[in-house]
Amino acid sequence: MAKHETPLLDQLESGPWPSFVSDLKQQAEVRAKNEAGVEFQIPQDAVEDLLGVLELSFKHGRTHWKHGGIVGVFGYGGGVIGRYCDQPKLFPGVEHFHTMRVAQPCGKYYKTSYLRELTKLWDFRGSGVTNMHGATGDIIFLGTTTPQLEEIFYTLTHDLNQDLGGSGSNLRTPADCLGSSRCQYACYDSNALCHFLTNEYQDELHRPAFPYKFKFKMDACPNGCVASIARSDMSFIGTWRDAIKVDQDAVNKYVENDPGYPANAGAHKGKDWGPFDIEKEVLALCPTKCMKFENKTLSIDNANCTRCMHCINTMPRALRIGDDRGCSILVGAKAPILDGAQMGSLLVPFVEVNPENDYEAITEVIESIWDWWMEEGKNRERLGELIMRQGFQKLLEVTGIDPQPQHVAYPRTNPYIFWKEDEVDGGWERDVVEYRKHHLR
Amino acid sequence: MAKHETPLLDQLESGPWPSFVSDLKQQAEVRAKNEAGVEFQIPQDAVEDLLGVLELSFKHGRTHWKHGGIVGVFGYGGGVIGRYCDQPKLFPGVEHFHTMRVAQPCGKYYKTSYLRELTKLWDFRGSGVTNMHGATGDIIFLGTTTPQLEEIFYTLTHDLNQDLGGSGSNLRTPADCLGSSRCQYACYDSNALCHFLTNEYQDELHRPAFPYKFKFKMDACPNGCVASIARSDMSFIGTWRDAIKVDQDAVNKYVENDPGYPANAGAHKGKDWGPFDIEKEVLALCPTKCMKFENKTLSIDNANCTRCMHCINTMPRALRIGDDRGCSILVGAKAPILDGAQMGSLLVPFVEVNPENDYEAITEVIESIWDWWMEEGKNRERLGELIMRQGFQKLLEVTGIDPQPQHVAYPRTNPYIFWKEDEVDGGWERDVVEYRKHHLR
Amino acid sequence: MAFISSGYNPEKPMENRITDIGPRHFEEFYPEVIKKNKGKWSHHEILEPGVLVHVAESGDEVYTVRVGGCRLMSTTHINEICEIAEKHCDGHLRFTTRNNIEFMVDSKDKVEPLKNDLKSRKFPGGSYKFPIGGTGAGVTNIVHTQGWIHCHTPATDASGTVKATMDVLFDDFQQMRLPAQLRVSMACCLNMCGAVHCSDIAILGYHRKPPMIDHEYLDRLCEIPLAISACPTAAIKPAKVTLDDGKEVKSVEIKNERCMFCGNCYTMCPSLPLADTEGDGIVLMAGGKVSNRISDPKFSKVVVAFLPNEMPRWPSMTDAITKMVNAYSNGANKYERLGDWAERIGWEKFFEVCELDFTHHLIDDFRQQAYMSWRQSTQFKF
Amino acid sequence: MAFISSGYNPEKPMENRITDIGPRHFEEFYPEVIKKNKGKWSHHEILEPGVLVHVAESGDEVYTVRVGGCRLMSTTHINEICEIAEKHCDGHLRFTTRNNIEFMVDSKDKVEPLKNDLKSRKFPGGSYKFPIGGTGAGVTNIVHTQGWIHCHTPATDASGTVKATMDVLFDDFQQMRLPAQLRVSMACCLNMCGAVHCSDIAILGYHRKPPMIDHEYLDRLCEIPLAISACPTAAIKPAKVTLDDGKEVKSVEIKNERCMFCGNCYTMCPSLPLADTEGDGIVLMAGGKVSNRISDPKFSKVVVAFLPNEMPRWPSMTDAITKMVNAYSNGANKYERLGDWAERIGWEKFFEVCELDFTHHLIDDFRQQAYMSWRQSTQFKF
Ligand code: SRM
Ligand code: SRM
Ligand code: SRM
Ligand code: SRM
Ligand code: SF4
Ligand code: SF4
Ligand code: SF4
Ligand code: SF4
Ligand code: SF4
Ligand code: SF4
Ligand code: SF4
Ligand code: SF4
């Protein structure tokens, strides 16, 4: 029998979508029964109390968690979020209920043997409740007590060959789309770049030296499956510089409505949209109208293509990304606080993604940006805010990148140009007396 | 022989476009000769000196005019711009060189008898140099001395039945497109509205009671021939609410390339663009794609038409504006200083333009806005800046206009909503002690 | 509950310490067929909702069955996932960027048994443990945040609002009848850990009452200058306050009319709680996107300024969402994202066809760029 | 030069004073055919560049011949205009909103004599007095401001730059070969009396040196607080300054790096002059429009950050303008305004085809909305 009555939560057990309430209840029961004979290092009824406190919130319409204190593992400035219940008497099992962020493997592929090691550890030393995964990408262990933190870290590093992820004013755990591992659209190996940067910058990830958090995300093509442009201070989005590769036979299969060639790889199968119409569905929707289909031949004016992916997505068996591949780097995305949300702004139109030289071209950009931000960024100022405050020009200056029209959606609409003294003939110092000779008062 | 050498200006006498230099020179000569025997009330060589000082500016690359002092006619706070030369020794003829703004007739139609009265007065009491017209719309008398101001005003009002225009923190002289006087697109009589408001608000025009300048402009249709949306604090743009009127026979004449029906009334005659193609030139360019041409019949889904004028402009003999006519009011346009330029923002989607009741529906909006701006506007704060500072909501509140999605291009992207206390159940006062009973520290 | 050491010695924290090793290498975890064909994929097809095949240049195929993940997940549930993966997939699986689970098999005949197994598993309350779907032109999992399950600043619950929403959108999770993909996201406060600002539909927890001030404790628990500077609207000032017992303490004063309830001060100072039963609730946003396909990525717009927290199923919220999804589904063109549709028909028509009220709250008044969202045109629909 | 009184008595200014009578009533001035058919026009046609016919429902016609007006105009010139109007048009004429002159006749046979008369009139230097044109898909008159002829704040001349530009664009004034109308505007300082911010092509005078400070006179001639508060970037501070003669005066100090040369302080205070031979010059903007046709009105964008004042014909400026007009003319679709064309091909292509340099100055860094002009997309052309 449940420790707390949860009439409101119980109503979330019905309905088709997996019920987190049912799952928590099953977990509570498993812990209560403890058939595996686990020597629980935190209260056995933690999950019962978690349900209890959540029910109370459902009743009150308010959270019952307090600010976390500063808890963590020795030498790391992140990876743990402290959390305490504001009704510890009622719910002692969750009085301390910290989360740990465990760095996820790039691409989020798993072997079950590894997952089972994780669950075993977490049953033993934590609540057995997780997030798979956190919004940044980490594996989230949800709920343990302070004394367990070092123990868990020890086991993770010694037995699981596994480190914590980021939190605090650090580099956060980078995240990626699955990329070339299983996607024909990938312009670079996002898993490899993500893994490399995560390891290259372990120090930045674990030891807070930044003004605020900093996030990397890798989308291996402009489809943006890890939403990097919305959620990362630095977003690496795959692209190419040469021509889209066209298989004309396959194009015609689409045009002929060959069943082996469903439009958009079948993504629209749930409704009858009528036969595929290349004019209407591809050419007319191309944002630059740079395609032609004449005499059964599709031609693309690649100089005017903006690589939006639409035609490729729509006819994936006929069109392929080009061969001269790399990525664009966009910077500054962030959530709304304080001055409003930002999406990433294009900083590097194209850069090679080259593991052979340890992604030199990319780490150069990263490090010049960090140097600037660490020098100039105010406390709790995200990169995007610094760019807004000091100007995009400044960003170009510190990264040594030439201004290009690609940097803007449109040139400035105001003529308020801050000229620098050395750009203006004769400098700024002038003699008003001399001036007054020609211009009486 | 010219008083001053003007080698630089002389180069502007060549070339096909009317040369202002040639005109000034002819004027200088006319004054020098004075065949009409005018008893010039300001220096006869004023125009020579004007050429001289301008030549000096061409040499220096700098202006030679100083700030105007406060000059004007008794009881009026505007209509005159003071101006003094900063090299009076060299150019005594333009030492004092004030401008007077003479209110232009709406629609800018003239009888020559009237124009000749103006030129006579101006030859007599001023430089004989004008702007036809100033950027706001006034007839500009360019260059006279302080003692002449009252004299000119007296003659204007007594003999020419003519008043000055605006300057200073006043209502400025309203301006309009020619409207229904000669244009089939006019949705209201812009000349009449312009004249009415100019006279209705003579007090606001002549006696500075505003925080800063305020401009009205009237475009009788969305083509915007007086650019009101860019240049007036309050812009009255004609529109209609019912269906575009279609003459199907005429449509087909266009389709058949009948020479009596040139596309866009012949505006593109200078180049061979090929035969008129209604699909490409009209339907495909309609911003809302709300038109169809089938079986020789043009149909318009008027509920989705945004009255952009394109189809009407393109086939003016076939399409006519609707019958339920009025205007939209947009507010806040202004030049860039201080916070950047603004275009007018839509405040009143539709209002009737009714001379029968003295445009009551319009004057109500004007006056409620003025009340607010005069109450809240800071010194030198344009209406647009006040709206930015206090919010568009505030503008709706003071004008009593219901918020409508028509007011926005898109709803806000940030959720930073400033709720008011009375909108929130239970108000804002809360008891932290009571709260702490449920939420321990 | 005896304490059992992992081997860690608190006396000598640096002894044998291993740090900075990062995550496990992804290659360890790739299924065989992935490892072999990585970078050499030819094309893919969504065979039916939730079932994809990717075909390699080599001719190899990998079949993926995607199932809904309710990302707040117990170890028991994870173990069950492992059990399935071991049974069908050689012990491999992956999670998607939207917290779905993907089971991959390397030949077509393994798909049906896997699907049947997945479909057969339900929780006692009747919900699916592993609903198949979430692909193509449909609704997939809602990315979301902690809510009342773990965070101290939420204005609503995350898992609860998500469960309520996914139940009403469940058909579209298992179908692909929409004009394009429709991404719903959820964040329980303005910190927006779900980065919902670029979603087709976004559920956002929002406070509407200025913070209470716990004067008695404030100076003891908070750094007053940090709290003050945290406020984006400069609503907070330092103040001296006399408590009921006559004691004078340092504290702060809040200009309530300047507050837009962002909670940033509370993040810096626990003595400034905002949460309130009536004050807190939901903001709905719509029309954002992230992909660069056809149109540029774009921000979501606020379309419903406030809905109360109605536990446990937030019916007003799910109702408004349903209206939007239906209107979109009826009105948009093939391939057209919700925001592109709204822009094409005009936001005035969006409110009309979605049967949502337009209120003054939806007009931007935050900072100067608000201006750009007003209508500088005579082009509008009546 | 004896003073002659108008009748005004300075001793008794209110005697017989007439005020607030406004402008003359427009109806006095309408030509007969206009008065008769007002509000009842059926349609119009541009017969040839500069010549329009408007046909009324009554069948009446009015033929309009439009000629370039160089709006800085002497009374001598106005009298000549009157002479023409009296000869051909019953003494009526009008000015357009862009300072052209329109001569109207009520029957077709009156058009040729009028045209011939107009064409025959030239200034001694060779320029036309009354060039016919300015209609339809071409270039019309440049709206402009005072410049060095009368204002105290210009950074360039108005009439001079306009004459130079119209001379190079003259063919397009007399043709209608462009994709759509192309409106050039000119303003000689940032006050933008020409409201050039929404023009296809805008010529703008701009300073590039912070004000000099005339310490000796400043406090005597200016209100220091007004000068300080006039500065949009808060670059000006009050200061005490010791003059060469040892006298200490109140004055101001300017943080030069914060100055963006707007001249607003100079507007408030004549002791802060900015004008400078090398510092001053021209900014070119492009791509704005005012009409609501097809696309919304839009702001012009800065496309050339600076060109020096090259008197008397500003060749670098006219060269850049010519390049834009030619590229537009070659590249745009029928009915497409310059800004719509630039947006369609992308601004990166605009700079390429117009052969203009893109420099860091063209990236917005003024206030927060600058952000919106950066590129938040991977869609761009190489
Ligand atoms: C598995 C996953 C990547 C991963 O590393 O985990 C993934 C996988 C694929 N995406 Fe994605 N996308 C995934 C998240 C995303 C996201 C991110 C998000 O929603 O947070 C986006 C951006 C969404 C947005 O714009 O708001 C995304 C935008 C796309 C698009 C662009 C669609 C559009 O109309 O804008 C495509 C192209 C397409 O659908 O043809 C695409 C295409 C694909 C393809 C077809 C790529 C491929 O060839 O394998 C994959 C299967 C599509 C499908 O499910 O229908 N994927 N895709 C993610 C699955 C999430 C889920 O569980 O539902
Ligand atoms: C766990 C997680 C939400 C989740 O349910 O998944 C989370 C949870 C918290 N976030 Fe977050 N953020 C999480 C991803 C995000 C994201 C999404 C992302 O990374 O893609 C964002 C938006 C993107 C961004 O970074 O801008 C995000 C933007 C914030 C912010 C606002 C930052 C800003 O610059 O505006 C805060 C406020 C702060 O840092 O004080 C914040 C703060 C917090 C805190 C630490 C609350 C606080 O103020 O102390 C939350 C702790 C909750 C708890 O008790 O467990 N969190 N946070 C996510 C991290 C899991 C992981 O490591 O995988
Ligand atoms: C005479 C004048 C009104 C007046 O009260 O003085 C006028 C008269 C006409 N305009 Fe205009 N427009 C006049 C200034 C304008 C302006 C204002 C400006 O340029 O400062 C605009 C807005 C410009 C902008 O968007 O930047 C303007 C935008 C239009 C349009 C929209 C064109 C477009 O492609 O966006 C039309 C429609 C058309 O051309 O078919 C139009 C159409 C017309 C028509 C055809 C209306 C009619 O049926 O009579 C008139 C003759 C057009 C022609 O010249 O080709 N008129 N027209 C103005 C002549 C100025 C000049 O001397 O050149
Ligand atoms: C004469 C005229 C220019 C012209 O050559 O035609 C003019 C001339 C001056 N304008 Fe203007 N403005 C003139 C139309 C405009 C317009 C255009 C319009 O009205 O359509 C604008 C832009 C629209 C607007 O109002 O925003 C305009 C925006 C300014 C500004 C900036 C106002 C702002 O809010 O940013 C100033 C600065 C000021 O007021 O201190 C200004 C100030 C001035 C002053 C008074 C200079 C000053 O700071 O003292 C100029 C006197 C010049 C002189 O000595 O003759 N003038 N001014 C125009 C008035 C003639 C007329 O009455 O018909
Ligand atoms: S972002 Fe592109 S490469 Fe990555 S998974 Fe999505 S579609 Fe594939
Ligand atoms: S990728 Fe996009 S822009 Fe390029 S051709 Fe295809 S649809 Fe057009
Ligand atoms: S604004 Fe409209 S009504 Fe006025 S003149 Fe221009 S086209 Fe005619
Ligand atoms: S007026 Fe504009 S929106 Fe309306 S039908 Fe014509 S082209 Fe379309
Ligand atoms: S969105 Fe806010 S309430 Fe929700 S987890 Fe993030 S910080 Fe906590
Ligand atoms: S909630 Fe936000 S706006 Fe309100 S006082 Fe706190 S920090 Fe300021
Ligand atoms: S734009 Fe500037 S310089 Fe030119 S007339 Fe107007 S205020 Fe004077
Ligand atoms: S010119 Fe403008 S920015 Fe520079 S000091 Fe003067 S007011 Fe400030």
mmCIF file of C-alpha atoms in Angstrom, chain A residues 8 11-20 23 27 40-41 58 60 62-63 65 67 74 76 83 97 99 104 106-112 114 116 119 123 125 128 130-135 150-151 153-155 157-158 160-163 178 180-182 184 189 191 195 199 202 206-207 222-223 225 227 230-231 264-270 281 287 308 310 314 317 320 335-339 380, chain C residues 1-6 8 14 16-26 29-30 34 38-39 41 43-47 54 64 68 71-76 79 82-83 86 91-95 97 99 102 104 123 125 127-128 137 141 146 148-152 157 159 163 166-167 170 176-177 179 190-193 195 197 264 266-267 270 277 290-294 311-313 334-335 367:
data_model
loop_
_atom_site.group_PDB
_atom_site.id
_atom_site.type_symbol
_atom_site.label_atom_id
_atom_site.label_comp_id
_atom_site.label_asym_id
_atom_site.label_seq_id
_atom_site.Cartn_x
_atom_site.Cartn_y
_atom_site.Cartn_z
ATOM 1 C CA LEU A 8 -4.697 13.779 -8.174
ATOM 2 C CA GLN A 11 -5.723 10.444 -12.515
ATOM 3 C CA LEU A 12 -2.570 10.638 -14.603
ATOM 4 C CA GLU A 13 -2.340 6.869 -14.749
ATOM 5 C CA SER A 14 -5.032 6.627 -17.379
ATOM 6 C CA GLY A 15 -4.656 7.672 -20.987
ATOM 7 C CA PRO A 16 -2.379 6.123 -23.584
ATOM 8 C CA TRP A 17 0.852 8.073 -23.086
ATOM 9 C CA PRO A 18 3.301 6.360 -20.721
ATOM 10 C CA SER A 19 2.365 7.419 -17.224
ATOM 11 C CA PHE A 20 5.231 8.698 -15.149
ATOM 12 C CA ASP A 23 6.319 4.267 -13.361
ATOM 13 C CA GLN A 27 9.519 1.967 -8.652
ATOM 14 C CA PHE A 40 19.792 1.192 -0.092
ATOM 15 C CA GLN A 41 22.078 4.049 0.799
ATOM 16 C CA PHE A 58 -0.659 19.259 -7.374
ATOM 17 C CA HIS A 60 -1.276 23.611 -3.809
ATOM 18 C CA ARG A 62 3.193 25.340 -5.934
ATOM 19 C CA THR A 63 6.523 23.593 -5.771
ATOM 20 C CA TRP A 65 11.524 22.323 -3.313
ATOM 21 C CA HIS A 67 17.109 26.288 -3.319
ATOM 22 C CA PHE A 74 35.740 17.534 -4.624
ATOM 23 C CA TYR A 76 34.628 19.866 -9.599
ATOM 24 C CA ARG A 83 17.988 20.225 -3.762
ATOM 25 C CA PHE A 97 17.349 15.151 -3.007
ATOM 26 C CA THR A 99 20.643 15.477 -8.821
ATOM 27 C CA GLN A 104 25.898 10.988 -21.873
ATOM 28 C CA CYS A 106 27.615 11.178 -27.934
ATOM 29 C CA GLY A 107 24.740 10.202 -30.192
ATOM 30 C CA LYS A 108 23.037 8.661 -27.140
ATOM 31 C CA TYR A 109 23.684 5.077 -28.208
ATOM 32 C CA TYR A 110 23.871 2.564 -25.376
ATOM 33 C CA LYS A 111 24.788 -0.989 -24.630
ATOM 34 C CA THR A 112 22.427 -2.507 -22.100
ATOM 35 C CA TYR A 114 26.361 -0.262 -19.406
ATOM 36 C CA ARG A 116 22.403 -1.892 -16.232
ATOM 37 C CA THR A 119 20.753 1.459 -12.838
ATOM 38 C CA ASP A 123 19.288 1.846 -7.097
ATOM 39 C CA ARG A 125 22.986 4.953 -3.916
ATOM 40 C CA GLY A 128 16.393 5.008 -8.766
ATOM 41 C CA THR A 130 16.298 9.384 -13.587
ATOM 42 C CA ASN A 131 15.803 11.635 -16.516
ATOM 43 C CA MET A 132 16.746 9.970 -19.743
ATOM 44 C CA HIS A 133 17.863 12.611 -20.591
ATOM 45 C CA GLY A 134 18.138 16.120 -19.254
ATOM 46 C CA ALA A 135 17.375 19.001 -21.531
ATOM 47 C CA GLU A 150 31.559 11.253 -3.712
ATOM 48 C CA GLU A 151 30.714 7.567 -3.544
ATOM 49 C CA PHE A 153 31.502 9.689 -8.426
ATOM 50 C CA TYR A 154 34.091 7.163 -7.290
ATOM 51 C CA THR A 155 32.175 4.242 -8.665
ATOM 52 C CA THR A 157 35.004 6.928 -12.552
ATOM 53 C CA HIS A 158 36.629 3.774 -11.224
ATOM 54 C CA LEU A 160 32.156 2.607 -15.064
ATOM 55 C CA ASN A 161 34.857 4.654 -16.780
ATOM 56 C CA GLN A 162 32.362 7.457 -16.727
ATOM 57 C CA ASP A 163 32.547 11.113 -15.756
ATOM 58 C CA LEU A 178 23.131 11.170 -34.347
ATOM 59 C CA SER A 180 26.645 10.199 -39.848
ATOM 60 C CA SER A 181 26.140 7.243 -37.555
ATOM 61 C CA ARG A 182 22.729 6.706 -39.091
ATOM 62 C CA GLN A 184 22.589 10.248 -44.860
ATOM 63 C CA ASP A 189 30.646 13.259 -37.913
ATOM 64 C CA ASN A 191 29.445 12.196 -32.624
ATOM 65 C CA HIS A 195 33.248 13.591 -28.149
ATOM 66 C CA ASN A 199 37.250 15.614 -23.803
ATOM 67 C CA GLN A 202 37.231 18.663 -19.627
ATOM 68 C CA HIS A 206 34.457 20.728 -14.573
ATOM 69 C CA ARG A 207 36.105 23.825 -13.177
ATOM 70 C CA PRO A 222 20.706 22.287 -41.366
ATOM 71 C CA ASN A 223 17.708 20.159 -40.368
ATOM 72 C CA CYS A 225 17.843 17.637 -35.003
ATOM 73 C CA ALA A 227 18.141 22.201 -32.022
ATOM 74 C CA ALA A 230 18.154 27.586 -30.278
ATOM 75 C CA ARG A 231 20.002 26.083 -27.375
ATOM 76 C CA ASN A 264 9.939 12.927 -47.968
ATOM 77 C CA ALA A 265 10.822 9.295 -47.276
ATOM 78 C CA GLY A 266 7.252 8.585 -46.286
ATOM 79 C CA ALA A 267 6.927 11.237 -43.607
ATOM 80 C CA HIS A 268 3.481 12.220 -44.876
ATOM 81 C CA LYS A 269 2.004 8.754 -45.285
ATOM 82 C CA GLY A 270 -0.743 9.340 -42.754
ATOM 83 C CA GLU A 281 6.213 20.328 -53.638
ATOM 84 C CA PRO A 287 13.217 29.330 -50.791
ATOM 85 C CA CYS A 308 17.968 24.608 -46.751
ATOM 86 C CA HIS A 310 14.046 20.950 -48.422
ATOM 87 C CA THR A 314 11.708 15.595 -50.024
ATOM 88 C CA ARG A 317 16.913 8.947 -52.872
ATOM 89 C CA ARG A 320 22.456 14.140 -51.825
ATOM 90 C CA ALA A 335 17.060 31.265 -23.048
ATOM 91 C CA PRO A 336 15.115 34.511 -22.449
ATOM 92 C CA ILE A 337 16.559 35.714 -19.191
ATOM 93 C CA LEU A 338 17.595 38.563 -18.978
ATOM 94 C CA ASP A 339 17.157 40.442 -22.210
ATOM 95 C CA ARG A 380 26.112 35.792 -15.319
ATOM 96 C CA MET C 1 20.753 1.353 6.071
ATOM 97 C CA ALA C 2 24.430 0.975 6.744
ATOM 98 C CA PHE C 3 26.803 3.196 4.844
ATOM 99 C CA ILE C 4 28.807 1.218 2.348
ATOM 100 C CA SER C 5 31.907 2.803 0.898
ATOM 101 C CA SER C 6 32.656 2.747 -2.779
ATOM 102 C CA TYR C 8 36.413 6.543 -1.711
ATOM 103 C CA MET C 14 42.845 12.843 -4.047
ATOM 104 C CA ASN C 16 43.430 7.284 -6.685
ATOM 105 C CA ARG C 17 41.150 10.009 -7.852
ATOM 106 C CA ILE C 18 40.107 9.724 -11.445
ATOM 107 C CA THR C 19 38.829 12.887 -13.087
ATOM 108 C CA ASP C 20 38.261 14.415 -16.472
ATOM 109 C CA ILE C 21 37.662 11.212 -18.304
ATOM 110 C CA GLY C 22 34.519 12.436 -19.986
ATOM 111 C CA PRO C 23 31.720 10.265 -21.262
ATOM 112 C CA ARG C 24 32.119 6.771 -22.609
ATOM 113 C CA HIS C 25 33.219 6.605 -26.205
ATOM 114 C CA PHE C 26 30.256 6.375 -28.518
ATOM 115 C CA PHE C 29 27.836 1.537 -27.987
ATOM 116 C CA TYR C 30 27.103 1.527 -31.700
ATOM 117 C CA ILE C 34 25.789 1.221 -37.460
ATOM 118 C CA LYS C 38 28.597 4.881 -40.509
ATOM 119 C CA GLY C 39 29.042 7.728 -42.947
ATOM 120 C CA TRP C 41 24.143 5.702 -45.588
ATOM 121 C CA HIS C 43 18.729 6.792 -47.852
ATOM 122 C CA HIS C 44 15.925 5.995 -45.459
ATOM 123 C CA GLU C 45 12.195 5.506 -45.378
ATOM 124 C CA ILE C 46 9.576 5.812 -42.698
ATOM 125 C CA LEU C 47 7.731 2.565 -43.272
ATOM 126 C CA HIS C 54 17.940 3.272 -43.201
ATOM 127 C CA THR C 64 14.480 1.487 -36.174
ATOM 128 C CA GLY C 68 7.651 7.315 -26.671
ATOM 129 C CA ARG C 71 11.889 10.806 -19.783
ATOM 130 C CA LEU C 72 11.239 10.887 -16.034
ATOM 131 C CA MET C 73 12.129 7.253 -15.864
ATOM 132 C CA SER C 74 12.807 4.767 -13.105
ATOM 133 C CA THR C 75 15.616 2.277 -13.108
ATOM 134 C CA THR C 76 12.932 -0.412 -13.196
ATOM 135 C CA ASN C 79 15.882 -2.287 -16.921
ATOM 136 C CA CYS C 82 17.364 -3.217 -21.495
ATOM 137 C CA GLU C 83 15.489 -6.472 -21.397
ATOM 138 C CA GLU C 86 18.711 -7.657 -25.228
ATOM 139 C CA GLY C 91 21.657 -5.307 -26.356
ATOM 140 C CA HIS C 92 21.821 -1.979 -28.168
ATOM 141 C CA LEU C 93 19.498 0.975 -28.175
ATOM 142 C CA ARG C 94 19.558 4.719 -28.309
ATOM 143 C CA PHE C 95 17.694 7.723 -27.063
ATOM 144 C CA THR C 97 17.258 14.190 -28.817
ATOM 145 C CA ASN C 99 13.836 11.576 -25.261
ATOM 146 C CA GLU C 102 14.998 3.764 -30.519
ATOM 147 C CA MET C 104 17.281 -0.967 -33.902
ATOM 148 C CA PHE C 123 1.304 -0.080 -17.083
ATOM 149 C CA GLY C 125 -3.243 2.073 -15.170
ATOM 150 C CA SER C 127 -1.021 3.529 -20.416
ATOM 151 C CA TYR C 128 1.449 2.163 -22.920
ATOM 152 C CA ALA C 137 4.703 14.664 -40.119
ATOM 153 C CA ASN C 141 7.612 13.570 -27.596
ATOM 154 C CA GLN C 146 11.567 19.339 -14.035
ATOM 155 C CA TRP C 148 7.263 20.209 -9.311
ATOM 156 C CA ILE C 149 9.167 16.963 -9.332
ATOM 157 C CA HIS C 150 12.457 18.627 -8.602
ATOM 158 C CA CYS C 151 12.913 22.328 -9.190
ATOM 159 C CA HIS C 152 12.528 25.289 -6.893
ATOM 160 C CA ASP C 157 4.406 21.079 -13.317
ATOM 161 C CA SER C 159 5.588 15.837 -16.226
ATOM 162 C CA LYS C 163 1.247 13.668 -19.780
ATOM 163 C CA MET C 166 0.462 13.825 -24.931
ATOM 164 C CA ASP C 167 -2.737 11.998 -24.020
ATOM 165 C CA PHE C 170 -1.639 10.741 -28.814
ATOM 166 C CA MET C 176 1.618 11.143 -39.796
ATOM 167 C CA ARG C 177 -1.332 13.143 -41.044
ATOM 168 C CA PRO C 179 1.240 19.042 -42.838
ATOM 169 C CA LEU C 190 11.093 31.540 -17.637
ATOM 170 C CA ASN C 191 14.561 30.065 -17.331
ATOM 171 C CA MET C 192 13.220 27.881 -20.116
ATOM 172 C CA CYS C 193 15.386 24.855 -19.585
ATOM 173 C CA ALA C 195 14.454 26.129 -24.700
ATOM 174 C CA HIS C 197 11.340 29.628 -27.500
ATOM 175 C CA ASN C 264 15.496 35.925 -11.603
ATOM 176 C CA TYR C 266 14.444 34.392 -6.582
ATOM 177 C CA THR C 267 17.134 32.409 -8.363
ATOM 178 C CA PRO C 270 15.534 32.318 -1.622
ATOM 179 C CA THR C 277 -1.661 29.144 -6.343
ATOM 180 C CA VAL C 290 14.498 25.292 -35.347
ATOM 181 C CA SER C 291 15.173 23.684 -38.676
ATOM 182 C CA ASN C 292 16.473 25.726 -41.582
ATOM 183 C CA ARG C 293 14.213 23.932 -43.988
ATOM 184 C CA ILE C 294 12.420 26.263 -46.412
ATOM 185 C CA MET C 311 -4.460 19.883 -11.829
ATOM 186 C CA PRO C 312 -4.211 17.131 -12.729
ATOM 187 C CA ARG C 313 -5.073 17.515 -16.426
ATOM 188 C CA LYS C 334 1.965 20.029 -47.118
ATOM 189 C CA TYR C 335 5.458 20.705 -45.681
ATOM 190 C CA ARG C 367 12.347 46.784 -24.755
#
